[in-house]
Short mmCIF file of C-alpha atoms and ligand atoms in Angstrom, two decimals:
data_model
loop_
_atom_site.label_atom_id
_atom_site.label_comp_id
_atom_site.label_asym_id
_atom_site.label_seq_id
_atom_site.Cartn_x
_atom_site.Cartn_y
_atom_site.Cartn_z
CA MET A 1 -0.05 0.09 0.25
CA ASN A 2 1.37 3.27 -0.80
CA ALA A 3 0.89 6.45 1.85
CA ALA A 4 -1.69 7.82 -0.16
CA ALA A 5 -3.94 4.47 -0.16
CA SER A 6 -3.48 4.21 3.68
CA ASN A 7 -5.84 7.70 3.57
CA ILE A 8 -8.59 6.43 2.34
CA ILE A 9 -11.60 5.91 3.83
CA ASP A 10 -13.26 2.67 2.33
CA GLY A 11 -17.30 3.06 2.55
CA LYS A 12 -17.59 0.20 0.38
CA ASP A 13 -16.26 -2.01 3.10
CA PHE A 14 -17.49 -0.57 5.81
CA ALA A 15 -20.91 -0.60 4.56
CA ALA A 16 -20.41 -4.16 3.74
CA GLY A 17 -19.83 -4.71 7.35
CA LEU A 18 -22.79 -2.49 8.45
CA ARG A 19 -25.21 -4.84 5.80
CA GLU A 20 -23.93 -7.87 7.36
CA LYS A 21 -24.47 -6.77 10.72
CA VAL A 22 -28.22 -5.78 10.32
CA GLY A 23 -28.52 -9.18 8.24
CA ALA A 24 -27.11 -10.71 11.44
CA ALA A 25 -29.69 -8.94 13.75
CA VAL A 26 -33.02 -9.80 11.08
CA PRO A 27 -33.87 -13.40 12.65
CA ALA A 28 -34.36 -12.49 16.24
CA PHE A 29 -36.08 -9.53 15.03
CA THR A 30 -38.37 -12.09 12.89
CA GLU A 31 -38.80 -14.57 15.53
CA SER A 32 -40.20 -11.59 18.59
CA ALA A 33 -42.38 -10.08 15.81
CA GLY A 34 -43.37 -13.14 14.04
CA ARG A 35 -42.63 -11.24 10.68
CA ALA A 36 -39.77 -9.79 8.98
CA PRO A 37 -38.66 -6.12 8.78
CA GLY A 38 -40.54 -4.50 5.81
CA LEU A 39 -39.34 -1.37 3.46
CA ALA A 40 -41.72 0.26 1.21
CA VAL A 41 -40.21 1.98 -1.55
CA VAL A 42 -41.98 4.45 -3.53
CA LEU A 43 -40.69 5.67 -7.16
CA VAL A 44 -42.65 7.96 -9.29
CA GLY A 45 -41.96 8.17 -13.10
CA ASP A 46 -38.48 6.87 -14.98
CA ASP A 47 -35.52 8.97 -13.75
CA PRO A 48 -32.96 6.55 -15.01
CA ALA A 49 -30.17 7.41 -11.74
CA SER A 50 -33.28 6.76 -9.10
CA GLN A 51 -34.58 3.75 -10.80
CA ILE A 52 -30.94 2.29 -10.31
CA TYR A 53 -31.16 3.74 -6.86
CA VAL A 54 -34.49 2.12 -6.30
CA GLY A 55 -33.21 -1.54 -7.94
CA SER A 56 -30.14 -1.41 -5.40
CA LYS A 57 -32.59 -0.71 -2.64
CA VAL A 58 -34.72 -3.40 -3.07
CA LYS A 59 -31.90 -5.64 -3.98
CA MET A 60 -30.09 -5.40 -0.54
CA THR A 61 -33.19 -4.93 1.51
CA ARG A 62 -34.17 -8.89 0.70
CA ALA A 63 -30.34 -9.71 0.66
CA ALA A 64 -30.68 -8.68 4.46
CA GLY A 65 -33.89 -10.82 5.28
CA MET A 66 -36.40 -8.13 5.38
CA GLU A 67 -39.53 -7.45 3.40
CA SER A 68 -39.61 -5.01 0.39
CA PHE A 69 -42.46 -3.60 -1.01
CA GLU A 70 -41.78 -2.20 -4.29
CA HIS A 71 -44.24 0.68 -5.47
CA ARG A 72 -43.54 1.94 -9.16
CA LEU A 73 -46.14 4.81 -10.32
CA PRO A 74 -46.04 6.40 -13.70
CA ALA A 75 -44.57 9.89 -14.45
CA ASP A 76 -48.01 11.42 -14.49
CA THR A 77 -49.32 10.12 -11.47
CA GLN A 78 -51.05 12.72 -9.53
CA GLN A 79 -50.92 14.28 -5.92
CA GLU A 80 -54.16 12.65 -4.59
CA ALA A 81 -52.89 8.89 -5.74
CA LEU A 82 -49.45 9.51 -4.27
CA GLU A 83 -50.85 10.88 -1.01
CA ALA A 84 -53.19 7.71 -0.66
CA LEU A 85 -50.32 5.36 -1.25
CA VAL A 86 -48.38 6.90 1.60
CA LYS A 87 -51.39 6.80 3.56
CA GLN A 88 -52.32 3.12 2.73
CA LEU A 89 -48.52 2.44 3.70
CA ASN A 90 -48.99 4.27 6.97
CA SER A 91 -51.49 1.94 8.11
CA ASP A 92 -50.08 -1.07 6.70
CA ASP A 93 -48.24 -2.96 9.87
CA ALA A 94 -46.10 -4.97 7.52
CA VAL A 95 -44.38 -1.99 6.25
CA ASP A 96 -41.96 -0.15 9.14
CA GLY A 97 -40.00 1.97 6.72
CA ILE A 98 -41.27 4.13 4.07
CA LEU A 99 -39.04 5.76 1.27
CA VAL A 100 -40.65 8.14 -1.35
CA GLN A 101 -37.72 8.27 -3.95
CA LEU A 102 -36.44 11.78 -4.51
CA PRO A 103 -36.81 14.01 -6.56
CA LEU A 104 -40.28 13.65 -7.45
CA PRO A 105 -41.55 15.13 -10.77
CA SER A 106 -41.76 18.87 -10.70
CA HIS A 107 -46.14 18.73 -11.10
CA LEU A 108 -46.01 17.21 -7.38
CA ASP A 109 -45.69 18.86 -4.26
CA GLN A 110 -42.67 16.87 -2.72
CA GLN A 111 -42.91 18.32 1.03
CA ALA A 112 -46.31 17.83 1.14
CA VAL A 113 -46.00 13.71 0.30
CA ILE A 114 -43.18 14.14 3.06
CA ASP A 115 -45.49 15.80 5.62
CA LEU A 116 -48.01 12.82 5.42
CA ILE A 117 -45.02 9.62 6.38
CA ASP A 118 -45.63 8.42 9.72
CA PRO A 119 -42.66 9.49 11.72
CA ASP A 120 -42.12 6.20 13.49
CA LYS A 121 -42.06 4.97 9.69
CA ASP A 122 -39.49 7.90 8.59
CA VAL A 123 -36.51 5.99 7.62
CA ASP A 124 -35.50 8.88 5.50
CA GLY A 125 -35.32 11.16 8.56
CA LEU A 126 -37.18 14.04 6.22
CA THR A 127 -40.27 14.70 8.05
CA PRO A 128 -40.72 17.64 9.96
CA THR A 129 -41.05 15.27 13.15
CA SER A 130 -38.06 13.70 12.09
CA THR A 131 -36.19 17.14 11.68
CA GLY A 132 -37.40 18.55 14.74
CA ARG A 133 -36.26 15.85 16.63
CA LEU A 134 -32.59 15.80 15.41
CA ALA A 135 -32.44 19.70 16.14
CA LEU A 136 -34.19 18.96 19.67
CA GLY A 137 -31.32 15.98 20.14
CA ILE A 138 -34.26 13.99 20.81
CA GLU A 139 -34.24 10.06 19.52
CA GLY A 140 -35.17 9.52 16.26
CA LEU A 141 -34.66 8.84 12.61
CA VAL A 142 -31.91 10.68 10.97
CA PRO A 143 -31.09 11.04 7.01
CA CYS A 144 -29.03 7.85 5.41
CA THR A 145 -26.59 9.76 3.85
CA PRO A 146 -25.32 11.90 6.81
CA LEU A 147 -25.72 9.16 9.14
CA GLY A 148 -23.30 6.91 6.82
CA CYS A 149 -20.83 10.14 7.01
CA MET A 150 -20.91 10.12 10.87
CA MET A 151 -20.20 6.57 10.87
CA LEU A 152 -17.39 7.11 8.59
CA LEU A 153 -16.24 10.60 10.26
CA LYS A 154 -16.21 8.64 13.85
CA ASP A 155 -14.59 5.63 12.59
CA ARG A 156 -11.53 7.45 11.18
CA LEU A 157 -11.41 10.12 14.57
CA GLY A 158 -13.18 8.72 17.08
CA ASP A 159 -14.37 11.56 19.48
CA LEU A 160 -15.15 14.67 17.30
CA SER A 161 -15.01 17.13 20.09
CA GLY A 162 -13.86 20.47 19.45
CA LYS A 163 -12.69 19.89 15.91
CA ASP A 164 -13.83 22.43 13.20
CA ALA A 165 -16.37 21.31 10.69
CA ILE A 166 -17.55 23.01 7.49
CA VAL A 167 -20.39 21.56 5.46
CA LEU A 168 -20.54 22.35 2.03
CA GLY A 169 -24.37 22.37 0.84
CA ARG A 170 -27.68 23.17 2.75
CA SER A 171 -30.24 20.64 1.46
CA ILE A 172 -32.78 18.41 3.36
CA LEU A 173 -31.22 15.44 2.29
CA VAL A 174 -27.55 16.07 3.51
CA GLY A 175 -26.30 19.56 4.41
CA LYS A 176 -28.48 20.61 6.86
CA PRO A 177 -28.89 17.38 8.95
CA MET A 178 -25.11 16.65 8.44
CA ALA A 179 -24.70 19.93 10.18
CA GLN A 180 -26.90 19.44 13.13
CA LEU A 181 -25.54 15.58 13.47
CA LEU A 182 -21.50 17.15 13.71
CA LEU A 183 -22.98 19.54 16.28
CA ALA A 184 -24.31 16.82 18.23
CA GLU A 185 -20.92 15.51 18.55
CA ASN A 186 -19.79 18.70 19.62
CA CYS A 187 -18.31 20.38 16.36
CA THR A 188 -18.07 24.23 15.53
CA VAL A 189 -20.16 23.86 12.43
CA THR A 190 -19.88 25.99 9.46
CA VAL A 191 -22.89 25.42 6.51
CA ALA A 192 -21.21 27.04 3.57
CA HIS A 193 -23.47 27.49 0.18
CA SER A 194 -23.79 29.34 -3.10
CA ARG A 195 -23.74 32.65 -2.01
CA THR A 196 -20.75 32.25 1.13
CA ARG A 197 -18.52 34.37 0.67
CA ASP A 198 -14.57 33.48 0.84
CA LEU A 199 -14.94 29.55 0.70
CA LYS A 200 -11.45 28.72 0.20
CA GLU A 201 -10.59 30.69 3.53
CA ARG A 202 -13.20 28.89 5.21
CA VAL A 203 -12.72 25.37 3.86
CA CYS A 204 -8.71 26.05 4.72
CA GLU A 205 -9.73 26.34 8.36
CA ALA A 206 -11.83 22.95 9.02
CA ASP A 207 -10.46 19.86 10.51
CA ILE A 208 -13.76 18.17 8.79
CA VAL A 209 -14.95 18.79 5.47
CA VAL A 210 -18.15 17.47 4.14
CA ALA A 211 -18.94 18.75 0.73
CA ALA A 212 -22.28 18.06 -0.66
CA VAL A 213 -22.98 20.51 -3.77
CA GLY A 214 -22.77 18.19 -6.22
CA ARG A 215 -20.70 20.41 -8.40
CA ALA A 216 -17.43 18.34 -9.90
CA GLU A 217 -14.17 18.77 -8.54
CA MET A 218 -14.99 22.30 -7.12
CA VAL A 219 -12.84 21.71 -3.67
CA LYS A 220 -9.05 22.06 -4.92
CA GLY A 221 -6.08 21.00 -3.14
CA ASP A 222 -5.27 23.82 -2.00
CA TRP A 223 -8.27 24.57 0.06
CA LEU A 224 -7.45 22.07 2.20
CA LYS A 225 -5.68 22.53 5.77
CA GLN A 226 -2.68 19.79 5.91
CA GLY A 227 -4.09 16.86 7.78
CA ALA A 228 -8.05 17.62 7.20
CA VAL A 229 -10.83 14.61 6.80
CA VAL A 230 -12.63 15.03 3.93
CA ILE A 231 -15.98 13.39 3.16
CA ASP A 232 -17.09 13.50 -0.25
CA VAL A 233 -20.75 13.45 -0.58
CA GLY A 234 -20.66 14.33 -4.54
CA ILE A 235 -21.37 12.22 -7.31
CA ASN A 236 -21.38 14.27 -10.49
CA ARG A 237 -20.09 12.36 -14.34
CA LEU A 238 -17.93 14.45 -16.35
CA GLU A 239 -17.95 14.33 -19.93
CA PRO A 240 -16.45 11.62 -21.91
CA ALA A 241 -13.21 12.33 -22.80
CA GLU A 242 -11.63 10.99 -26.31
CA GLY A 243 -12.34 6.94 -26.65
CA GLU A 244 -14.68 7.09 -23.42
CA LYS A 245 -18.00 5.82 -23.70
CA LYS A 246 -18.97 7.33 -20.16
CA GLY A 247 -17.56 10.19 -18.74
CA ARG A 248 -15.95 9.06 -15.35
CA LEU A 249 -17.93 9.69 -11.70
CA VAL A 250 -15.94 12.35 -10.01
CA GLY A 251 -16.73 13.70 -6.36
CA ASP A 252 -17.04 17.76 -5.28
CA VAL A 253 -13.43 17.30 -4.34
CA ASP A 254 -10.39 17.16 -6.31
CA TYR A 255 -9.31 13.57 -5.10
CA ALA A 256 -6.04 13.53 -6.83
CA ALA A 257 -5.26 16.91 -5.79
CA ALA A 258 -6.35 16.80 -2.22
CA THR A 259 -4.71 13.51 -1.18
CA PRO A 260 -1.48 14.79 -0.03
CA HIS A 261 -3.12 17.51 1.93
CA VAL A 262 -5.55 15.32 3.98
CA SER A 263 -5.31 12.89 6.53
CA ALA A 264 -8.11 10.66 5.02
CA ILE A 265 -10.72 11.17 2.11
CA THR A 266 -13.70 9.13 0.83
CA PRO A 267 -13.30 8.01 -2.84
CA VAL A 268 -16.06 8.88 -5.70
CA PRO A 269 -17.46 5.94 -5.85
CA GLY A 270 -16.74 3.48 -3.15
CA GLY A 271 -16.50 6.24 -0.33
CA VAL A 272 -20.17 7.71 0.81
CA GLY A 273 -22.41 5.99 -1.80
CA PRO A 274 -22.65 2.46 -0.42
CA MET A 275 -23.13 4.05 3.30
CA THR A 276 -26.51 5.63 2.21
CA ILE A 277 -28.37 2.11 1.22
CA ALA A 278 -26.58 0.46 4.35
CA CYS A 279 -27.75 3.14 6.39
CA LEU A 280 -30.95 2.77 5.10
CA LEU A 281 -31.39 -0.95 6.33
CA ARG A 282 -30.46 -0.07 9.58
CA ASN A 283 -32.74 2.52 9.87
CA THR A 284 -35.70 0.34 8.87
CA LEU A 285 -34.16 -2.47 11.48
CA VAL A 286 -34.49 0.30 13.89
CA ALA A 287 -37.78 1.41 13.14
CA ALA A 288 -39.07 -2.07 13.20
CA HIS A 289 -37.75 -2.63 16.92
CA ARG A 290 -39.47 0.39 17.76
CA ARG A 291 -42.50 -0.03 16.50
CA ALA A 292 -42.44 -3.41 18.26
CA GLY A 293 -41.83 -2.05 21.27
CA LEU A 294 -38.40 -3.67 21.48
CA ALA A 295 -35.12 -2.30 22.75
CA ASP A 296 -33.13 -0.64 19.67
CA PRO A 297 -30.55 -3.57 17.99
CA GLU A 298 -27.34 -3.52 19.39
CA GLY A 299 -23.97 -2.03 17.76
CA LEU A 300 -25.89 -0.70 14.94
N1 LIG B 401 -32.63 10.48 -3.76
C1 LIG B 401 -31.18 10.67 -3.83
N2 LIG B 401 -30.78 10.33 -2.55
C2 LIG B 401 -31.84 10.07 -1.62
C3 LIG B 401 -32.57 9.95 -0.25
O1 LIG B 401 -31.43 9.47 0.45
N3 LIG B 401 -33.59 9.60 -0.03
C4 LIG B 401 -34.47 9.65 -0.98
N4 LIG B 401 -35.93 9.93 -0.85
N5 LIG B 401 -34.22 9.88 -2.02
C5 LIG B 401 -32.76 10.09 -2.62
#
């Protein structure tokens, strides 16, 4: 292994370990509850990336021994029909987790759909109740991608107390919940966004950089403090180079330029990406235990 390789945070390997732990805890739940934990995934329309994500979610849910309920609806589905489906899933006892794949087609009111999800089944952690619980530090379900980022950070750094962290991006799926989670671990948190001034100087001061803006290789090597830990949430496809059919996948951080500056960094692909589904399975198992009145599974 060369020096740079030891800096790599292997999210693929960590996620496989987490999925294995979840899978190992499923039989005990199934035995106690008389049914397997169940996850319902709702996809509206035919966005190719979403189709792939949903396909992987269904496959990995089944591989972990859980029940998967898949609802694929046409792109012209009306608000009332989608809301009726969410209500039906709320009242279905076999369903412990509900995930509505985002983004929804633009004619649909995304927030109104999310608001309807039973917070006890909100394995995506996106309802106002889950968001409020996270802000208040009350037990709840946390969005999967930031939860996965935190697991990787804690695994690498241990105690995060007192660290300066910067989150690039303020989305409901990643940036905002990430900032809350870092704050809960006693980091000093900056949330940067498209209107932030002096971005490079702010990133330069951070011990922890979480990049979630969706702009290919925006963060340059010389933006990073020596020894920083970088979590790259971005997945961006470059234009194909000559002779390539498809462009390369890259993160929001210029990986090659960053590597000499950092103590650790997640690659793209193979970093944060695999953690999202592993955390979705974890959240489904936790939701199933809580709904059945059982103690949370240990070590997850
Ligand atoms: N689209 C991309 N990532 C996610 C996610 O974590 N949850 C949902 N619901 N939609 C997504």
